[in-house]
């Protein structure tokens, strides 16, 4: 009996190793999440390769936001494993997950409106006051943050709040960035800046997992895709292949011809 | 949020409106000082409660227990140091008063720590249970007070230097009220500085707005909450000590009596807002004193009326806290 169980355990570990890409920084296996009495995620599985940018796509309500929140520990996965840098984080508390080097930009932005832009960033820089060089790098891309440095963040426009939410995640180097719809409400010129910033981060210190509805943006930036449908990941692969396959896009995202930008 | 000064203006407006009604300027000054003193004592008791609600949505009806314990502990210390209280020396009086309030704060703070562990923690996020369980905690605490200090009320006389009034022409200002105003303003300034100038303060304000995001930035909001809970309990103890000495009689029901005013104040101010709590407390204190003078019969209901009027104007309170 005992031996059988040990053998089975070893067996599953071997399978695990084979299944996980060697260079995956984050991998989800069989993740199920309930919100209240609703079953939202039904066994989500995908990998995020280290040093790359993975796009998490899918129709409205597919479960993208729920997946990011589950990784962050804001919803509990009641089943399944979430491995980050080699350890299972599915049972850690949200602050402990963040302290492993994961930053999160929620869909709602969740900037602190009563605090100034500066205070928002001071809190986001957990280990030390924000570095001058780093700030200048951010200001070069999101100029509005410099202009409204001492303004309560609640007074910023929607797009400016979005910039602040992203800036808060990148004010210090983090290993993994989870970003939910970063382009929402942003002017095209700022989106160009954001693409540049994400590329630099990816080439340097970070791995990114980005949820995005704007397919033109997603296609430019993504190395790989994971496409969700009804609480599962229905497709994974390279962005190049996915972008070339209009039929698959139509099937998974419901993109009509005219909707391509 | 823009800095919104309108609610602040209500204080001078209320005072100005009362002036012609009161008639005599001497009475008006006396009443105004009395109102400010009362309001500031309530502010000291209420400030912690509004923050704990803002941070974790915890409705703590047991807060009155910390007020009562503060009053009893301070009274015991002052009775024990009775000789210092009775001599005609401000310094010796303060030498009795200071350890009394410090002891009150310490005991209430420790009690708050235990209360959070044992009573509040198991019911995080469940409002109905919070109301029931913390109210239960208050009842138990009141009974324990009777066990420790006996069922009779304790009579306490203010120290000699804080008895009587200062006369400025025909205006009389009670000395103890001046002390209450000073203590209240010091507490307010300390809280405002902490909340606006320190990292912990920024975290508390951020947590009141969106606790989840504070956690996602890597901060443990529960620890922050426990700290705020303990400080809030200690301040309730300080407020209770001041209030007991103001009333000069202390009963086990003292917490239950003022907690109604405390809740009115934090609702008027906007749950979670210390600035709102401050303005609300002053309005409540002033209203109670003006109405108590002008129409003593309706004094009891005046604060409820004030709350209703303010909520008609601003349903979320004077300074609504932006949530999520
Ligand atoms: N708090 C909640 N309570 C109940 N159901 C929820 C809750 N949050 C999300 N859901 C449900 O879970 C499903 C997935 O939602 P989710 O927000 O993860 O989708 P999404 O892929 O991010 O969609 P969108 O592209 O519109 O942002 C939806 O059907 C939604 O109704
Ligand atoms: Mg979403």
PDB file of C-alpha atoms in Angstrom, chain B residues 17 22 32 46 48 51 71 80-81 102 110 123 133 147 155 177 211 230 281 283 286 290 295-296 298:
ATOM      1  CA  UNK B  17     -26.363  80.937  14.562  1.00  0.00           C
ATOM      2  CA  UNK B  22     -28.407  82.567  23.448  1.00  0.00           C
ATOM      3  CA  UNK B  32     -19.139  77.342  23.099  1.00  0.00           C
ATOM      4  CA  UNK B  46     -14.307  57.995  18.516  1.00  0.00           C
ATOM      5  CA  UNK B  48     -10.017  54.797  16.748  1.00  0.00           C
ATOM      6  CA  UNK B  51     -10.406  53.955  11.590  1.00  0.00           C
ATOM      7  CA  UNK B  71     -12.654  55.851  33.333  1.00  0.00           C
ATOM      8  CA  UNK B  80      -5.028  56.243  45.310  1.00  0.00           C
ATOM      9  CA  UNK B  81      -3.064  59.437  44.786  1.00  0.00           C
ATOM     10  CA  UNK B 102      -1.469  56.825  31.121  1.00  0.00           C
ATOM     11  CA  UNK B 110      -4.058  45.810  26.391  1.00  0.00           C
ATOM     12  CA  UNK B 123     -15.977  37.400  12.889  1.00  0.00           C
ATOM     13  CA  UNK B 133     -20.518  39.397  19.433  1.00  0.00           C
ATOM     14  CA  UNK B 147     -17.167  42.660  39.854  1.00  0.00           C
ATOM     15  CA  UNK B 155     -17.513  59.670  43.005  1.00  0.00           C
ATOM     16  CA  UNK B 177     -12.734  72.278  29.885  1.00  0.00           C
ATOM     17  CA  UNK B 211      -7.282  47.227   1.765  1.00  0.00           C
ATOM     18  CA  UNK B 230      -4.932  48.901  20.029  1.00  0.00           C
ATOM     19  CA  UNK B 281     -17.558  65.599  17.226  1.00  0.00           C
ATOM     20  CA  UNK B 283     -20.766  69.768  15.898  1.00  0.00           C
ATOM     21  CA  UNK B 286     -21.733  72.364  20.354  1.00  0.00           C
ATOM     22  CA  UNK B 290     -26.548  75.134  22.861  1.00  0.00           C
ATOM     23  CA  UNK B 295     -34.428  73.983  25.149  1.00  0.00           C
ATOM     24  CA  UNK B 296     -33.317  71.442  27.745  1.00  0.00           C
ATOM     25  CA  UNK B 298     -35.331  68.392  23.532  1.00  0.00           C
TER      26      UNK B 298
END
